[in-house]
PDB file of C-alpha atoms in Angstrom:
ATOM      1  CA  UNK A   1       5.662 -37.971  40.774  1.00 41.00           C
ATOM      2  CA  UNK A   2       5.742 -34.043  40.979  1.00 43.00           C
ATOM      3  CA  UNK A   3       3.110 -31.833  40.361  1.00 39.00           C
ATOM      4  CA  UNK A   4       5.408 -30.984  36.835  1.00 39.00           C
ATOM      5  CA  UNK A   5       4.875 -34.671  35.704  1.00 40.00           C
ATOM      6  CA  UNK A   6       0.863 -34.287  36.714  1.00 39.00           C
ATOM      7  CA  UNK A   7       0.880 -31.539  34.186  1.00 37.00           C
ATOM      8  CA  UNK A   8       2.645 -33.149  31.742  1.00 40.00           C
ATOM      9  CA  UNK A   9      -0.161 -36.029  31.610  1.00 41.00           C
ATOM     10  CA  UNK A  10      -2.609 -33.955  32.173  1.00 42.00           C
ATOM     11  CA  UNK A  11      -2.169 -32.246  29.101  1.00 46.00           C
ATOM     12  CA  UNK A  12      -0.764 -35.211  27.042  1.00 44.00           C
ATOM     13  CA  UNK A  13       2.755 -34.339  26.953  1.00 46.00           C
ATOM     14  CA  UNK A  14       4.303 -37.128  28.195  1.00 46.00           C
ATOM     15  CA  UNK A  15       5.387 -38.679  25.028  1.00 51.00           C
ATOM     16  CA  UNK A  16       2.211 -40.760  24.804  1.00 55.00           C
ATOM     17  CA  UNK A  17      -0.832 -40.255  23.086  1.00 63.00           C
ATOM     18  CA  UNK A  18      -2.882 -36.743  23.581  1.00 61.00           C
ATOM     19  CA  UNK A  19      -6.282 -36.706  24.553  1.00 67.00           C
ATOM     20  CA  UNK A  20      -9.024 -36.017  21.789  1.00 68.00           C
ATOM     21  CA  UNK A  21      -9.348 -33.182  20.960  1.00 68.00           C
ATOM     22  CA  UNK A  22      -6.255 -31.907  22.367  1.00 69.00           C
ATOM     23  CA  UNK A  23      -5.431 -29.079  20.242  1.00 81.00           C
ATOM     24  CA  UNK A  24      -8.678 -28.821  18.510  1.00 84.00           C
ATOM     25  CA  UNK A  25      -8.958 -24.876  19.430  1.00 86.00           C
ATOM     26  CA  UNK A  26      -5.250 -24.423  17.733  1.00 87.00           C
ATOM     27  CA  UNK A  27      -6.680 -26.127  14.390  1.00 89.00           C
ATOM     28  CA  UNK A  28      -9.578 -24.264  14.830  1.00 91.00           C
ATOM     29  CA  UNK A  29      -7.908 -21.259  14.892  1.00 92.00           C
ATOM     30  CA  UNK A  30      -5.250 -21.835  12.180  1.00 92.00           C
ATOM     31  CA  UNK A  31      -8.546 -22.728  10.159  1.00 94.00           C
ATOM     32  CA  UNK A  32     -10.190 -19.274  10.536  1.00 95.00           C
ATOM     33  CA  UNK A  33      -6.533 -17.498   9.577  1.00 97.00           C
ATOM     34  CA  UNK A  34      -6.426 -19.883   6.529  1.00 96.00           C
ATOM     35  CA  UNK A  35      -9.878 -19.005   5.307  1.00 96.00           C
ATOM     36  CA  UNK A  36      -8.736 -15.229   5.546  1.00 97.00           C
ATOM     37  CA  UNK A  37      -5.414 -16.188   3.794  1.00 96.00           C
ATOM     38  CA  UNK A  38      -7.247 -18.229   0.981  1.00 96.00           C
ATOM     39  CA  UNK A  39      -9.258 -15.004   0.058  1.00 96.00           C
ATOM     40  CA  UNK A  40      -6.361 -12.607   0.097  1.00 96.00           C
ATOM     41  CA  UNK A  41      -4.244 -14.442  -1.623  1.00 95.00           C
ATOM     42  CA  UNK A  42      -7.363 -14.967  -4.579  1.00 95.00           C
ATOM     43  CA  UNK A  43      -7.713 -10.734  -4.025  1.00 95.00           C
ATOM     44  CA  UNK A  44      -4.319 -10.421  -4.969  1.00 92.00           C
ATOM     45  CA  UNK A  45      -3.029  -9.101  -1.155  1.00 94.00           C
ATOM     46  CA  UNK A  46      -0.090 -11.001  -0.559  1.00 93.00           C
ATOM     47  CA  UNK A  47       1.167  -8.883   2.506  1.00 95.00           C
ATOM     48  CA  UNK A  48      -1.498  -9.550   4.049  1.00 96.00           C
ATOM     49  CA  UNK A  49      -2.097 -13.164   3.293  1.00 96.00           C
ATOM     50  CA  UNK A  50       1.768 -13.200   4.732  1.00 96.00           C
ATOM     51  CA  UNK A  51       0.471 -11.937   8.144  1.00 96.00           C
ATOM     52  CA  UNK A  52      -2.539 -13.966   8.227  1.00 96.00           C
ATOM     53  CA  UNK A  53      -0.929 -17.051   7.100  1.00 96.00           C
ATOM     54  CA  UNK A  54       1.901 -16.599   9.942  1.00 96.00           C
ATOM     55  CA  UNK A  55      -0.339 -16.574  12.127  1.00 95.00           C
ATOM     56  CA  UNK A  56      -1.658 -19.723  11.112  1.00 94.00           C
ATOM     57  CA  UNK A  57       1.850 -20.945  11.555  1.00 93.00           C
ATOM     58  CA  UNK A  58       2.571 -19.436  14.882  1.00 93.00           C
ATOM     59  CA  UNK A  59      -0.919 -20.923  16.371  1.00 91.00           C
ATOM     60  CA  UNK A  60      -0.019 -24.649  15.167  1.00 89.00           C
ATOM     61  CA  UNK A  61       4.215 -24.394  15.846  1.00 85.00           C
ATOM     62  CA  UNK A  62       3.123 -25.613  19.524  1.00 74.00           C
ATOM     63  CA  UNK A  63       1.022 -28.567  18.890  1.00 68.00           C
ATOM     64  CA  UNK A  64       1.205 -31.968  18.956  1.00 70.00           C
ATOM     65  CA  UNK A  65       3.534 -32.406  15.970  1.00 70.00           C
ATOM     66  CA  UNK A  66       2.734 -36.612  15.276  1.00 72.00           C
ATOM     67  CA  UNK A  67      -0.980 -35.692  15.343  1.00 78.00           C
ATOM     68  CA  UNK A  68      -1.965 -36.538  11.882  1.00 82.00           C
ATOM     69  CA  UNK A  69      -4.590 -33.188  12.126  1.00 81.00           C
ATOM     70  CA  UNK A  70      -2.428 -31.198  13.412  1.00 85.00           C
ATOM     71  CA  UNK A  71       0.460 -32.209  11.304  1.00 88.00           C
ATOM     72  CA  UNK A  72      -1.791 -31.822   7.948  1.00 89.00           C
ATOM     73  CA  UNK A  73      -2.843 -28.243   9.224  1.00 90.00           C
ATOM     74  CA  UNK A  74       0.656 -27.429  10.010  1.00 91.00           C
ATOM     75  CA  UNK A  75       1.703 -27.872   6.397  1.00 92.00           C
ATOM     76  CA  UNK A  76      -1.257 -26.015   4.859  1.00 94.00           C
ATOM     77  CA  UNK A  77      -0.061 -23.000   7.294  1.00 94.00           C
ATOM     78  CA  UNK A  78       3.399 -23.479   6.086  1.00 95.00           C
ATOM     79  CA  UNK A  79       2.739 -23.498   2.185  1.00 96.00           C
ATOM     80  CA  UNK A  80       0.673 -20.521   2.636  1.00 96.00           C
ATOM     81  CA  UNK A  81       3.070 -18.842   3.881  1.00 97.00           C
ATOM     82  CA  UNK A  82       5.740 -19.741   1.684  1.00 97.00           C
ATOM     83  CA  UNK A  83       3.300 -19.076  -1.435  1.00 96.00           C
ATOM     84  CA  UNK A  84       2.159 -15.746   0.078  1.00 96.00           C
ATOM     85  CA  UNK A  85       6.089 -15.002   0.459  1.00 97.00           C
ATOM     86  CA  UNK A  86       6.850 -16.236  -3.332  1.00 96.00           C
ATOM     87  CA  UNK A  87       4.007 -13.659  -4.665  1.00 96.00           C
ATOM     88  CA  UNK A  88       5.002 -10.755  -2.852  1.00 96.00           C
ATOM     89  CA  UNK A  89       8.503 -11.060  -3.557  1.00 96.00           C
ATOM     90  CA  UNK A  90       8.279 -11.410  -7.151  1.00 95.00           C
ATOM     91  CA  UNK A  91       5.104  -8.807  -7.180  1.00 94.00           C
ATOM     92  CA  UNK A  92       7.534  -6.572  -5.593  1.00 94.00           C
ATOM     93  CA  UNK A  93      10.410  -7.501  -7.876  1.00 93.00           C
ATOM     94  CA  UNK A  94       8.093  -6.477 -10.934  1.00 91.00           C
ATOM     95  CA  UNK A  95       7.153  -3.219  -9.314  1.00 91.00           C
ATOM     96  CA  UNK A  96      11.300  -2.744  -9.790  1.00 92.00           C
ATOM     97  CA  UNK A  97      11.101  -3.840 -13.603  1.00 90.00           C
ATOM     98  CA  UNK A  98      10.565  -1.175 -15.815  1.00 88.00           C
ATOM     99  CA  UNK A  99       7.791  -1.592 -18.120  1.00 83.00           C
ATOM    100  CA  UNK A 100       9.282  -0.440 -21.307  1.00 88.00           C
ATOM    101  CA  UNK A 101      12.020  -1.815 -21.611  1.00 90.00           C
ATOM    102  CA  UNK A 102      11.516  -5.102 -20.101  1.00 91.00           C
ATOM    103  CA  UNK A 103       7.789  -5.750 -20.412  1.00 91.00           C
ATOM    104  CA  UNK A 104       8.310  -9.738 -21.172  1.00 93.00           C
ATOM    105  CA  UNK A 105      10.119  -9.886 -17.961  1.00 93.00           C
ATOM    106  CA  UNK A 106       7.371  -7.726 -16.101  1.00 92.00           C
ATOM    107  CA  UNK A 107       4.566  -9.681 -17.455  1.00 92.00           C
ATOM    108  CA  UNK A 108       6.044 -12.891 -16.629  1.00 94.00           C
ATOM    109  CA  UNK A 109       6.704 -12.044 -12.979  1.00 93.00           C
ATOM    110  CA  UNK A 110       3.007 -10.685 -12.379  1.00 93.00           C
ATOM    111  CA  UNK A 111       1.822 -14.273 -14.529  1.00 95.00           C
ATOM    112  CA  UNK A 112       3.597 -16.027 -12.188  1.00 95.00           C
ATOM    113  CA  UNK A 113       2.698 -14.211  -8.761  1.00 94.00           C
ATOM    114  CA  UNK A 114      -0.828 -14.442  -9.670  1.00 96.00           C
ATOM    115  CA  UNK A 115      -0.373 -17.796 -10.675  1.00 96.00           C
ATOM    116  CA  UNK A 116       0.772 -18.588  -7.501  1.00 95.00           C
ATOM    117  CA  UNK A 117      -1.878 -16.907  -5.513  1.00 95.00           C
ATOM    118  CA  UNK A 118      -4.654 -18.243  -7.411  1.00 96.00           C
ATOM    119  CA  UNK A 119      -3.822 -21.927  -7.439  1.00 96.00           C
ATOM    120  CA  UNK A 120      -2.642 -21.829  -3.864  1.00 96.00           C
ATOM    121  CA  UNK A 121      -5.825 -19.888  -2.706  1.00 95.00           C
ATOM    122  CA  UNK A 122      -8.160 -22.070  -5.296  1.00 95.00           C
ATOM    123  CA  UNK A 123      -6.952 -25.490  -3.626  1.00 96.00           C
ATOM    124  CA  UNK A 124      -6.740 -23.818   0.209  1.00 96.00           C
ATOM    125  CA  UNK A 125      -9.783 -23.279  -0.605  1.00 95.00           C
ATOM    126  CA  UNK A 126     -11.291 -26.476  -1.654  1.00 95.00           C
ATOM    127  CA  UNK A 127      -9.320 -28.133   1.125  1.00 93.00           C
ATOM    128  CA  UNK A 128     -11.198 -26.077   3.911  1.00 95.00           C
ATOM    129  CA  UNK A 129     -14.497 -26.493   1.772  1.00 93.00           C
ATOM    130  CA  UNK A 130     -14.085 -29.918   2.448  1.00 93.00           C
ATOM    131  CA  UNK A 131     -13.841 -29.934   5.704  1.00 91.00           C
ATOM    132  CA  UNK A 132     -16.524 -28.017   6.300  1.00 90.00           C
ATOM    133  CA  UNK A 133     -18.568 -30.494   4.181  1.00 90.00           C
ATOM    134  CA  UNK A 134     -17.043 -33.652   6.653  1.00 87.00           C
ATOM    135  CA  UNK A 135     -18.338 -31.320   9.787  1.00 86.00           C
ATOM    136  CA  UNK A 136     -21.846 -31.244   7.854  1.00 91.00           C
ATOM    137  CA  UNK A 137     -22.010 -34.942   6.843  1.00 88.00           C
ATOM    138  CA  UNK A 138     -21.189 -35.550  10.522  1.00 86.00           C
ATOM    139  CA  UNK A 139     -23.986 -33.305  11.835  1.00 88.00           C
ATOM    140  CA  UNK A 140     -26.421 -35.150   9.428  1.00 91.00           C
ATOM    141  CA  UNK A 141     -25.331 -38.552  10.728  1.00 90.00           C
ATOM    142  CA  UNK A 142     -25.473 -38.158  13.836  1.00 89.00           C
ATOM    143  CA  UNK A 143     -29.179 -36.419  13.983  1.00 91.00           C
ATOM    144  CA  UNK A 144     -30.568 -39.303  11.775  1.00 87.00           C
ATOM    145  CA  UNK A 145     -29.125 -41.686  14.177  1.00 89.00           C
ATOM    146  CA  UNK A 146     -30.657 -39.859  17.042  1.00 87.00           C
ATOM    147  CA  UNK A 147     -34.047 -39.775  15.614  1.00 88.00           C
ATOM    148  CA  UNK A 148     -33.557 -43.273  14.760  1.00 88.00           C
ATOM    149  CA  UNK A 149     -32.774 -44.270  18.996  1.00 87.00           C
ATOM    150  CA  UNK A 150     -35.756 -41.821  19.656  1.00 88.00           C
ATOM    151  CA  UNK A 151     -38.335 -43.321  16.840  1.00 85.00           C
ATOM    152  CA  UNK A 152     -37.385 -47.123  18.143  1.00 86.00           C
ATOM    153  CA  UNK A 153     -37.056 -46.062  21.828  1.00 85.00           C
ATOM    154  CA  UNK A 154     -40.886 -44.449  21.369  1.00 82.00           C
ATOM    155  CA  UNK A 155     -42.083 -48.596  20.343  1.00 70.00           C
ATOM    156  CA  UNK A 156     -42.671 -47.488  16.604  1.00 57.00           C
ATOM    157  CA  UNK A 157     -40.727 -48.501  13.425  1.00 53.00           C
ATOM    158  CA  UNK A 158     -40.488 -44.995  12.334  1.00 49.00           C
ATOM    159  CA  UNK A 159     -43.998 -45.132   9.537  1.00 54.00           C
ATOM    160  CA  UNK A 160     -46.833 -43.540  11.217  1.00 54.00           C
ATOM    161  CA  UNK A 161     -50.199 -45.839  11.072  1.00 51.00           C
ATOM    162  CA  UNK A 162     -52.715 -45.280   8.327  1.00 54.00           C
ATOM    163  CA  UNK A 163     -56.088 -44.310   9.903  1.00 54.00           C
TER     164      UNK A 163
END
């Protein structure tokens, strides 16, 4: 076995399963770029919600692909980008349209670009609300467990003695 295959399971490339919490930094990072693409895209900034939201892609293109995580994150990145994509093109195909002459046609592209952005953004955004709200529920768990295994480790049932 070379020191190439050591790496490979080291880091969980092997063709087996990864490690938990293998790429938990790359979610975490295509998180934070999707919270900043979320609120551009509900700000109306498409070009930027482009460049933030390919970065989300290019931080998740090399994880684990059959990760369920990283394979749900990978597709939020990817929609984002495609929806950021769809509203600047057609915000910059309206820009084009001239106003008097084809107002139907310039309203209806805007409509539809900020459409776009706002159900896209609305939903990122309740998706990463969410999340956050598992990470609490989790934190809340596990502290009542703990001082549950400290209240029965201490000999008491957890009530406090009437004096």
């Amino acid at each position: 076995m070379g020191s190439d295959d050591k790496l490979a399971e080291s880091n969980g490339s092997s063709g087996g399963r990864t490690p938990p919490g293998y790429n938990q930094t790359k979610r975490q990072w295509a998180r934070g770029f999707l919270w900043v693409t979320a609120i551009l895209l509900l700000f109306d900034r498409p070009l930027l919600s482009l460049g933030t939201s390919a970065s989300a892609v290019y931080t998740m293109h090399g994880g684990t692909i059959l990760s369920h995580k990283n394979f749900k994150w990978s597709c939020a990145s990817a929609i984002s980008f495609l929806v950021s994509l769809y509203a600047l093109t057609l915000r910059t195909e309206s820009k084009f349209v001239d106003g008097e002459r084809a107002y139907e046609l310039k309203a209806t592209l805007n409509l539809k670009h900020r459409a776009a952005e706002i159900i896209w953004g609305g939903i990122l955004l309740l998706f990463l609300g969410l999340t956050v709200k598992e990470k609490i529920d989790n934190a809340i768990e596990s502290t009542a467990s703990a001082v549950k295994n400290i209240s029965s480790s201490m000999g008491g049932s957890g009530k406090q003695k009437k004096t």
